[in-house]
PDB file of C-alpha atoms and ligand atoms in Angstrom:
ATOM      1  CA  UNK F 262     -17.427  -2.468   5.139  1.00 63.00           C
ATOM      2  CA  UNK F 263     -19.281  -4.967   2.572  1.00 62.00           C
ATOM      3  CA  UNK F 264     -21.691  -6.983   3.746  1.00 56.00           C
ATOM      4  CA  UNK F 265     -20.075 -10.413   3.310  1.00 75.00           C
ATOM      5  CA  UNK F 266     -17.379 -11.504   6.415  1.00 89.00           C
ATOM      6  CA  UNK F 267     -15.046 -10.969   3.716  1.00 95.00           C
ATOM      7  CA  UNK F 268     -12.327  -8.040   3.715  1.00 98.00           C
ATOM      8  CA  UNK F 269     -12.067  -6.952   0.428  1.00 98.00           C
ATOM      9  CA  UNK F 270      -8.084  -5.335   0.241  1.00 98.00           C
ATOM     10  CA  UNK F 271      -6.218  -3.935  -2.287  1.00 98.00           C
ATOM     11  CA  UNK F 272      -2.595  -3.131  -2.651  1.00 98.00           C
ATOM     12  CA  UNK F 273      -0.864  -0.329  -3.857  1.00 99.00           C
ATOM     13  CA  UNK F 274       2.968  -1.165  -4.829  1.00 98.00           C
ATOM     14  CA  UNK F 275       4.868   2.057  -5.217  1.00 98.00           C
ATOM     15  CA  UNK F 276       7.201   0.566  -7.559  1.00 98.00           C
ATOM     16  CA  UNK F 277       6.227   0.192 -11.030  1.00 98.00           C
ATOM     17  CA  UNK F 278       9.409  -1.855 -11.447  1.00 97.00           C
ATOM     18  CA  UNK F 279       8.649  -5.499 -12.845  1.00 97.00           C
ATOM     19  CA  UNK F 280      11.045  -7.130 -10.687  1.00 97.00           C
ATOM     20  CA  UNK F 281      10.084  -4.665  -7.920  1.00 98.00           C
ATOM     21  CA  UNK F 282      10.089  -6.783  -4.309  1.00 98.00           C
ATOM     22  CA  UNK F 283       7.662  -4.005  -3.253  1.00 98.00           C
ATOM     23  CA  UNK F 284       5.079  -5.562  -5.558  1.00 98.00           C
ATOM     24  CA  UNK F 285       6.707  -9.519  -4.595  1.00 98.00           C
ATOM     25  CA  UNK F 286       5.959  -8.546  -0.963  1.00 98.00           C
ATOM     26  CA  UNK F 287       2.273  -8.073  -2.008  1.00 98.00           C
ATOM     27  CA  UNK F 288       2.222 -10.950  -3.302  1.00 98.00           C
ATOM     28  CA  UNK F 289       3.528 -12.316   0.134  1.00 98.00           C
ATOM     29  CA  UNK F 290       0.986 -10.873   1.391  1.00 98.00           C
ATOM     30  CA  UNK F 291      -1.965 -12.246  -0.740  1.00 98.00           C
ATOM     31  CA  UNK F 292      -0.295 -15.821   0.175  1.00 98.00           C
ATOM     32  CA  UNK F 293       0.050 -15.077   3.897  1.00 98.00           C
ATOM     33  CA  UNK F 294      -2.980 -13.169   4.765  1.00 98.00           C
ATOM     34  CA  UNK F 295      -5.852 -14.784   7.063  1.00 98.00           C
ATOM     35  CA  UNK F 296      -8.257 -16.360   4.937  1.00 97.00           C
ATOM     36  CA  UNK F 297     -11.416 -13.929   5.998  1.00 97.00           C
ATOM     37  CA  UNK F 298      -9.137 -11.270   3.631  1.00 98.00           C
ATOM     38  CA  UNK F 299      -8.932 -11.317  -0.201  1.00 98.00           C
ATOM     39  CA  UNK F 300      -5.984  -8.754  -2.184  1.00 98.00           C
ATOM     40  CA  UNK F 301      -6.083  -7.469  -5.296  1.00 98.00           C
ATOM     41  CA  UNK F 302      -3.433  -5.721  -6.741  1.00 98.00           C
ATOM     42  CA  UNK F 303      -4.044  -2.147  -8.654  1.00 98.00           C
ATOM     43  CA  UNK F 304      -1.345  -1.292 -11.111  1.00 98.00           C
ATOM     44  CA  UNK F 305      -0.926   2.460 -10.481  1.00 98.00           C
ATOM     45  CA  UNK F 306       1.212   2.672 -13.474  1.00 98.00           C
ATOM     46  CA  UNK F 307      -1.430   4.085 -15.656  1.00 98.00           C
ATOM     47  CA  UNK F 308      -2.321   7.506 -13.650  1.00 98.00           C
ATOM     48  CA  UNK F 309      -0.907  10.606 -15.326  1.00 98.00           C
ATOM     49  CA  UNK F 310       1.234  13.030 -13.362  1.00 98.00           C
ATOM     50  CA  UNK F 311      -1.078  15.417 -11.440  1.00 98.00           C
ATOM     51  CA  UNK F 312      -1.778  18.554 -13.186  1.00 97.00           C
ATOM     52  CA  UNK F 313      -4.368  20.651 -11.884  1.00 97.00           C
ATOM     53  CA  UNK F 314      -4.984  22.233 -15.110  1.00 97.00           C
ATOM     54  CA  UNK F 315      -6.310  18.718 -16.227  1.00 95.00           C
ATOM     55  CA  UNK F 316      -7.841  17.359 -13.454  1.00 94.00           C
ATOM     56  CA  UNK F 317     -11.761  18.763 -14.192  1.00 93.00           C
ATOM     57  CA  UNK F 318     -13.281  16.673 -16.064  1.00 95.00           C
ATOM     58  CA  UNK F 319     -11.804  14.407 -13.502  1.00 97.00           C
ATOM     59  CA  UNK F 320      -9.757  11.571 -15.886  1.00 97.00           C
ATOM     60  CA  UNK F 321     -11.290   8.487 -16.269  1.00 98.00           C
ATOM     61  CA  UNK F 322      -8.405   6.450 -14.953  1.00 98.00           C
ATOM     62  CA  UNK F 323      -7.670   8.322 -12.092  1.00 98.00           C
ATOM     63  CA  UNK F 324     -11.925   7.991 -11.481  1.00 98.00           C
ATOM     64  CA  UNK F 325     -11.551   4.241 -11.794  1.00 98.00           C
ATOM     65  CA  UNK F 326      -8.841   4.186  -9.531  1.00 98.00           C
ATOM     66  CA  UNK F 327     -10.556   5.959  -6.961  1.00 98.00           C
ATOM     67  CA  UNK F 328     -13.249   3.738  -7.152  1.00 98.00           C
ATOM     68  CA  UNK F 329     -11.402   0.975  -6.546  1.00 98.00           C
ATOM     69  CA  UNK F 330      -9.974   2.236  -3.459  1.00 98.00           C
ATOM     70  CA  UNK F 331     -13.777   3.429  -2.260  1.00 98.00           C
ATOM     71  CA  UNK F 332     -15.018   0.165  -2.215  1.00 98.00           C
ATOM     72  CA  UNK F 333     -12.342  -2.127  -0.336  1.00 98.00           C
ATOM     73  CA  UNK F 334     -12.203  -2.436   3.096  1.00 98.00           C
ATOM     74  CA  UNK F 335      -8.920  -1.485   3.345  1.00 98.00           C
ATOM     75  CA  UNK F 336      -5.774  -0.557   1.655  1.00 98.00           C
ATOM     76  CA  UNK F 337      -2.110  -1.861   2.160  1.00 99.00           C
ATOM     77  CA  UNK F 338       0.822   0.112   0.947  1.00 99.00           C
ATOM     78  CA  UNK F 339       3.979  -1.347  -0.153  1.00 99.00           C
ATOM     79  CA  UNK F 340       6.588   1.590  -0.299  1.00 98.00           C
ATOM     80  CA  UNK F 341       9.636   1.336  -1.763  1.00 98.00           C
ATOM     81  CA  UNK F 342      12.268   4.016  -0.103  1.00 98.00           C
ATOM     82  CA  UNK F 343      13.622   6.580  -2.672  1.00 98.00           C
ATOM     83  CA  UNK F 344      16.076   9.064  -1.433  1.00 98.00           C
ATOM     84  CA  UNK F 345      14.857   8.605   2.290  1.00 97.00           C
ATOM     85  CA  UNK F 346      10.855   9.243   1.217  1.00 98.00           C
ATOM     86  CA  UNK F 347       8.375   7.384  -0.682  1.00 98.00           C
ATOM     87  CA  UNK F 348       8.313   7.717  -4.588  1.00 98.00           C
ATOM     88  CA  UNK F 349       7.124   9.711  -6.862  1.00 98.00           C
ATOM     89  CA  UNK F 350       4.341   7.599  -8.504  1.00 98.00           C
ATOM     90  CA  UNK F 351       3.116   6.355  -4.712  1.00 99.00           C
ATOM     91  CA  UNK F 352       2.790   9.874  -3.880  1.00 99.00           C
ATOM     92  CA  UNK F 353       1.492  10.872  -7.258  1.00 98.00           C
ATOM     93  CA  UNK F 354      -1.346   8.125  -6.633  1.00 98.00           C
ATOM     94  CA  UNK F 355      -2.189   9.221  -3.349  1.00 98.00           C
ATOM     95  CA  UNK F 356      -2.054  12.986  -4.507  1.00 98.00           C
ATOM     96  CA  UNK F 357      -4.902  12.056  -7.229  1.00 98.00           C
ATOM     97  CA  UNK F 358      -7.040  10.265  -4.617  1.00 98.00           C
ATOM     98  CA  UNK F 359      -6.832  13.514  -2.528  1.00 98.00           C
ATOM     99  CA  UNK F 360      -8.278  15.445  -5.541  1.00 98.00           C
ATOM    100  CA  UNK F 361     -11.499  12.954  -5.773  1.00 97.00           C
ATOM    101  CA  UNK F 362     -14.788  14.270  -4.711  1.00 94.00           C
ATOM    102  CA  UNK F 363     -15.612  10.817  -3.804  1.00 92.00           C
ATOM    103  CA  UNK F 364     -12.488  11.218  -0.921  1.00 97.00           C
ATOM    104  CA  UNK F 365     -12.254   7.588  -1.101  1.00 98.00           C
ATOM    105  CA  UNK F 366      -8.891   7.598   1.488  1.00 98.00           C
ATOM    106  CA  UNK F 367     -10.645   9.539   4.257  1.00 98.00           C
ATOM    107  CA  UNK F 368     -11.728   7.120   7.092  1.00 98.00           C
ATOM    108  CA  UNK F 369     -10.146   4.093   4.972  1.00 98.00           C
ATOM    109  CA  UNK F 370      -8.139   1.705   6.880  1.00 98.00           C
ATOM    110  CA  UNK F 371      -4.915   1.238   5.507  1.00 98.00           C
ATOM    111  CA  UNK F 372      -1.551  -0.689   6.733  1.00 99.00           C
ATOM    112  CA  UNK F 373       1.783   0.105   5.514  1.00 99.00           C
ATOM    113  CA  UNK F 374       5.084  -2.434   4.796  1.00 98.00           C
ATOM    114  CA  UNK F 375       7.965  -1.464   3.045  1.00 98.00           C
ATOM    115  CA  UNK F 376      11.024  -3.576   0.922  1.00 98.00           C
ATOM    116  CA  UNK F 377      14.280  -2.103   0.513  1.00 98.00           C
ATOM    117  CA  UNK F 378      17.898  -3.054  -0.565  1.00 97.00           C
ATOM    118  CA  UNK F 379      19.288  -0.743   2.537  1.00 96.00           C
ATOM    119  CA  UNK F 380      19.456  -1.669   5.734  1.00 95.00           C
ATOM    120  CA  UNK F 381      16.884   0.706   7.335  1.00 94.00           C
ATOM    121  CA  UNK F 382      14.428  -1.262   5.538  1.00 96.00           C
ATOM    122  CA  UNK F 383      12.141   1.505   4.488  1.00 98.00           C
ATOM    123  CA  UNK F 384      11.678   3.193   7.852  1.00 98.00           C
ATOM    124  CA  UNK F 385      12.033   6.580   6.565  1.00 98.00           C
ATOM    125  CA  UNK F 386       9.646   6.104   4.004  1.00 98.00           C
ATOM    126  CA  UNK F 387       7.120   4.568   5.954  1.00 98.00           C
ATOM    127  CA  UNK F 388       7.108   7.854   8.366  1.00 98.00           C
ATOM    128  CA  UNK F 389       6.732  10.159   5.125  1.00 98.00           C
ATOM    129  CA  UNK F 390       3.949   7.738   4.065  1.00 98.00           C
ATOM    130  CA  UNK F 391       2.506   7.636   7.468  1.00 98.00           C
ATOM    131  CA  UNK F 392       2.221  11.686   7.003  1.00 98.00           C
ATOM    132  CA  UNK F 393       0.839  12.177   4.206  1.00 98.00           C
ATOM    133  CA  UNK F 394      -2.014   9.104   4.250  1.00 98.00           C
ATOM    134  CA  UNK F 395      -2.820  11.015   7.846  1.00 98.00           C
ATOM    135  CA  UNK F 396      -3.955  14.204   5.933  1.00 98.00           C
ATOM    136  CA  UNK F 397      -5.385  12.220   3.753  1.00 98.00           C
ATOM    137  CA  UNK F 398      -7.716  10.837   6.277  1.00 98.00           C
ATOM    138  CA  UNK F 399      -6.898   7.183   6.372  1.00 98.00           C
ATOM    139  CA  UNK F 400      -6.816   4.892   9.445  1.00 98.00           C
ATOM    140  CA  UNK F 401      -3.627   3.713   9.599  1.00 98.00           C
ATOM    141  CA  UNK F 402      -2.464   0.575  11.384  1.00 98.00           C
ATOM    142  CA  UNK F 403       0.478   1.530  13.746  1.00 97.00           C
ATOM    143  CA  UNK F 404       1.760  -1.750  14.693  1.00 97.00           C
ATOM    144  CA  UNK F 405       3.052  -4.116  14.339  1.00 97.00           C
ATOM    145  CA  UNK F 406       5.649  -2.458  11.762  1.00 97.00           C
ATOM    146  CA  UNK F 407       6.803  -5.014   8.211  1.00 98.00           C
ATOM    147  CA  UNK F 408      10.173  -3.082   7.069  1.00 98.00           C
ATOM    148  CA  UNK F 409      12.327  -5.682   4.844  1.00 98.00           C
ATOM    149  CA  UNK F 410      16.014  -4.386   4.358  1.00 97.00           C
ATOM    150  CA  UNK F 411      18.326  -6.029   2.276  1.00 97.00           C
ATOM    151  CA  UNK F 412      15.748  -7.192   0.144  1.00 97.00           C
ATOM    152  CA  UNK F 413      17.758  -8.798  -2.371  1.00 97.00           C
ATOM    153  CA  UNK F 414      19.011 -11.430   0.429  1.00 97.00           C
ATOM    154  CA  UNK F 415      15.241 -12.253   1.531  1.00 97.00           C
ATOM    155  CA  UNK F 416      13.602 -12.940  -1.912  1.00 98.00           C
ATOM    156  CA  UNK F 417      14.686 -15.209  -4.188  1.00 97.00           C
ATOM    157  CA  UNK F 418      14.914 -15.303  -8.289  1.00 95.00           C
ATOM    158  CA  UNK F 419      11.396 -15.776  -8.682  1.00 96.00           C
ATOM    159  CA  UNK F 420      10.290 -12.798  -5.930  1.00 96.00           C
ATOM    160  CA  UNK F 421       8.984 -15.369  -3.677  1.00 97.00           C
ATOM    161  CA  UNK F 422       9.874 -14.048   0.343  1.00 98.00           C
ATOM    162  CA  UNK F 423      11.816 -17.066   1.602  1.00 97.00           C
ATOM    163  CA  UNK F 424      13.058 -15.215   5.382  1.00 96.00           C
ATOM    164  CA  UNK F 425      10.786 -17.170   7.927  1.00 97.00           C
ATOM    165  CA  UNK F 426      11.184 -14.223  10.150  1.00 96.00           C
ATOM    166  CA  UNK F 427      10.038 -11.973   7.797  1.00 96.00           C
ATOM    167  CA  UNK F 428       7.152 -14.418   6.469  1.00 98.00           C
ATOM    168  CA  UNK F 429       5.928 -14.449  10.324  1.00 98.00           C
ATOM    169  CA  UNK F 430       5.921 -10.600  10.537  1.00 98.00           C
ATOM    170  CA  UNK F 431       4.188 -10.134   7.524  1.00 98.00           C
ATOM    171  CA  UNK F 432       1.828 -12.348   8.562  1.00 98.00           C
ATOM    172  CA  UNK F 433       1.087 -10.979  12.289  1.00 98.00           C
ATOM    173  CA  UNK F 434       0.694  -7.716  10.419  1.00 98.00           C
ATOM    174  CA  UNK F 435      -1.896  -8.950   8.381  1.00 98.00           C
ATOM    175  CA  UNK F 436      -3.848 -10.566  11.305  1.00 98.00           C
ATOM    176  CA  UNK F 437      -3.695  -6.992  13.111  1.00 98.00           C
ATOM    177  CA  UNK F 438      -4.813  -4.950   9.676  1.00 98.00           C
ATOM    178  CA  UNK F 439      -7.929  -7.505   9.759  1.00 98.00           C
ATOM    179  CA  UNK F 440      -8.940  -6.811  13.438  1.00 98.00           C
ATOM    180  CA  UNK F 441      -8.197  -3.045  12.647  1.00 98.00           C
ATOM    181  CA  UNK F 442     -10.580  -2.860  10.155  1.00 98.00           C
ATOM    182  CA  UNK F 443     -13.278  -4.346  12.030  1.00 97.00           C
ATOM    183  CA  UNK F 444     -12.742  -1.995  14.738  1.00 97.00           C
ATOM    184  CA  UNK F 445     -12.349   0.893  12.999  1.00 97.00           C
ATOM    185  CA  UNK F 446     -15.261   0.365  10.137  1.00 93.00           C
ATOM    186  CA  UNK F 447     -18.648   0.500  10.593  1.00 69.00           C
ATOM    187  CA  UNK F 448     -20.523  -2.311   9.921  1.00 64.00           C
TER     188      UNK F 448
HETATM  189  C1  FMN Y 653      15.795   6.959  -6.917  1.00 96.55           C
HETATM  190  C2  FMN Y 653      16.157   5.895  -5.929  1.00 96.55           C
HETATM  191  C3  FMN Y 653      16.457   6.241  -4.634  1.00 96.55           C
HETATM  192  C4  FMN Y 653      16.737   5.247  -3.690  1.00 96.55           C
HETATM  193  N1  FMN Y 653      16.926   5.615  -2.383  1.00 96.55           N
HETATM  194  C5  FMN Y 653      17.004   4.643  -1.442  1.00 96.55           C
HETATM  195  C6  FMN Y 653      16.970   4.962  -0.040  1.00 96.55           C
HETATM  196  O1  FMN Y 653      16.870   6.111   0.353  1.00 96.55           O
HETATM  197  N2  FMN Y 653      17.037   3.948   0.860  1.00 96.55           N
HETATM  198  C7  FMN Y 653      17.118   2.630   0.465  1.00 96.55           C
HETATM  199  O2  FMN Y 653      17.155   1.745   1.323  1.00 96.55           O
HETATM  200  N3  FMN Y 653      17.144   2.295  -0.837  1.00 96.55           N
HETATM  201  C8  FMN Y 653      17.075   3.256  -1.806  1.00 96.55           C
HETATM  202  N4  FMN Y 653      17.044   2.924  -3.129  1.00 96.55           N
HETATM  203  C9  FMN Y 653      17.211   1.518  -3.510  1.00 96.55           C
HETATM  204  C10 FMN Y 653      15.880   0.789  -3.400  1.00 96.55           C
HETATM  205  O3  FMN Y 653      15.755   0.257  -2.091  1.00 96.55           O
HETATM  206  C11 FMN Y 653      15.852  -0.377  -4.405  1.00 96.55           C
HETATM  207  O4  FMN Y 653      16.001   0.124  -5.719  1.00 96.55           O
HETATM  208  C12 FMN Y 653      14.590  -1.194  -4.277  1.00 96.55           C
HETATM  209  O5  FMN Y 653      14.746  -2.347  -5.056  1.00 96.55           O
HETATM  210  C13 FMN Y 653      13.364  -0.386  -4.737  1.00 96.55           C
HETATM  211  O6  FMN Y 653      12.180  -1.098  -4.509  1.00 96.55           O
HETATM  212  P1  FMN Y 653      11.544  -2.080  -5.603  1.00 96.55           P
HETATM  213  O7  FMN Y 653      12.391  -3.320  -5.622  1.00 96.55           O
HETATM  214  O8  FMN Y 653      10.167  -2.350  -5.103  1.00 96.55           O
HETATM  215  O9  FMN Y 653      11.582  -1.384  -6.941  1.00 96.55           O
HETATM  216  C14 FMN Y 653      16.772   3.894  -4.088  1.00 96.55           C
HETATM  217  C15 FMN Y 653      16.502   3.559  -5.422  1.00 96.55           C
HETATM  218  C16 FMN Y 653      16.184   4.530  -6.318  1.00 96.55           C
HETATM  219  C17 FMN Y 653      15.828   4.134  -7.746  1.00 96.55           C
END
C-alpha cells in the first residue's frame, strides 16, 4: 500500500467500445467512491494479442501496463459479458499481466462489477473472471456483488448511471473494496 491514507485504484474496462457502459460504470464509480480512494482509468486498448513468440523482450506497453497495475492499491474490473464469459481483450490483458516477471496481480486486491444489456447482468462473466484473477493471485472482494442488467434502461445518453438502486450498490461496493484493501495489504 502507498504511504499516503490514499487508495490509489485503477480500472480496467473490458470493453474497448466508446459508448461501452462497462467503461460509464467506471466512471460511476470514480464519482461514487469514498473520498480516501482515487480511480484512474487504463485504456487496455493498446496491448497486442499475446504471442509468446513476442513476448521476450517483454513489449514496452504491456511493461507499462504492468506497472501501472504494480503500484495501485487495488484494481476494479468492469466486465462486460460476451457469450456467457468475459472478453477477449479483458482476458488478453490479464493473460499479459500473468506473463510479467514483476507478477503485479498476485496478492493485489481487486473488486469486480459488471454492465450488461441481458438480464443476468454479467453474472456469468463475473464467475469466469473470478477464476481466472484467482490463479492469477489477486485478492478478490466477494461481496457485496455490482451486476447491472439491462444496461441500456439504467444509463442515460450521456453514460451517466441514473438507477438509485444501482448508484447505492455501487457505492456499498466501493466502501467494502476500501476496507478490503486495508485488511488485506500490508501497510
Ligand atoms: C460478442 C458478444 C457477445 C455477447 N454476449 C452476451 C451475453 O452472453 N450476455 C449478455 O448479457 N450480453 C451479451 N452481449 C451484449 C452485451 O451485454 C452488450 O453488447 C454490452 O453493451 C457490452 O458491454 P459494453 O457496453 O461495455 O460494451 C454480447 C455482446 C457481444 C458483442
Amino acid at each position: 500500500m502507498n504511504t499516503s491514507n490514499q487508495l490509489r485504484i485503477v480500472g480496467i474496462s473490458g470493453s474497448l467500445r466508446k459508448g461501452s457502459y462497462n467503461t460509464a460504470l467506471l466512471h460511476a464509480a470514480a464519482e461514487l467512491m469514498p473520498p480516501e480512494m482515487t480511480l484512474e482509468i487504463i485504456d487496455i486498448s493498446p496491448l497486442p494479442m499475446l504471442n509468446q513468440d513476442f513476448e521476450k523482450p517483454f513489449p514496452e506497453v504491456a511493461a507499462e501496463f504492468c506497472d501501472r497495475l504494480a503500484k495501485a492499491d487495488g484494481v476494479l474490473f468492469a466486465t462486460p459479458e460476451y457469450n456467457s464469459s468475459i472478453s477477449a481483450v479483458l482476458k488478453n490483458a490479464i493473460d499479459w499481466a500473468s506473463r510479467s516477471p514483476q507478477q503485479p496481480l498476485n496478492g493485489k486486491p481487486a473488486a469486480i462489477i459488471g454492465a450488461s444489456i441481458g438480464i443476468f447482468g454479467t453474472a456469468r462473466a463475473q464467475t469466469h473472471l473470478r477464476q481466472v484473477l484467482s490463479f492469477v493471485g489477486a485478492l478478490t472482494l466477494n461481496k457485496p456483488e455490482v451486476l447491472v442488467g439491462q444496461a441500456h434502461r439504467v444509463f442515460d445518453s450521456e453514460g451517466k448511471l441514473t438507477d438509485e438502486m444501482g448508484r447505492g450498490f455501487l457505492h456499498d461496493l466501493l466502501v467494502a473494496f476500501a476496507q478490503w484493501i486495508r485488511q488485506v495489504s500490508p501497510t
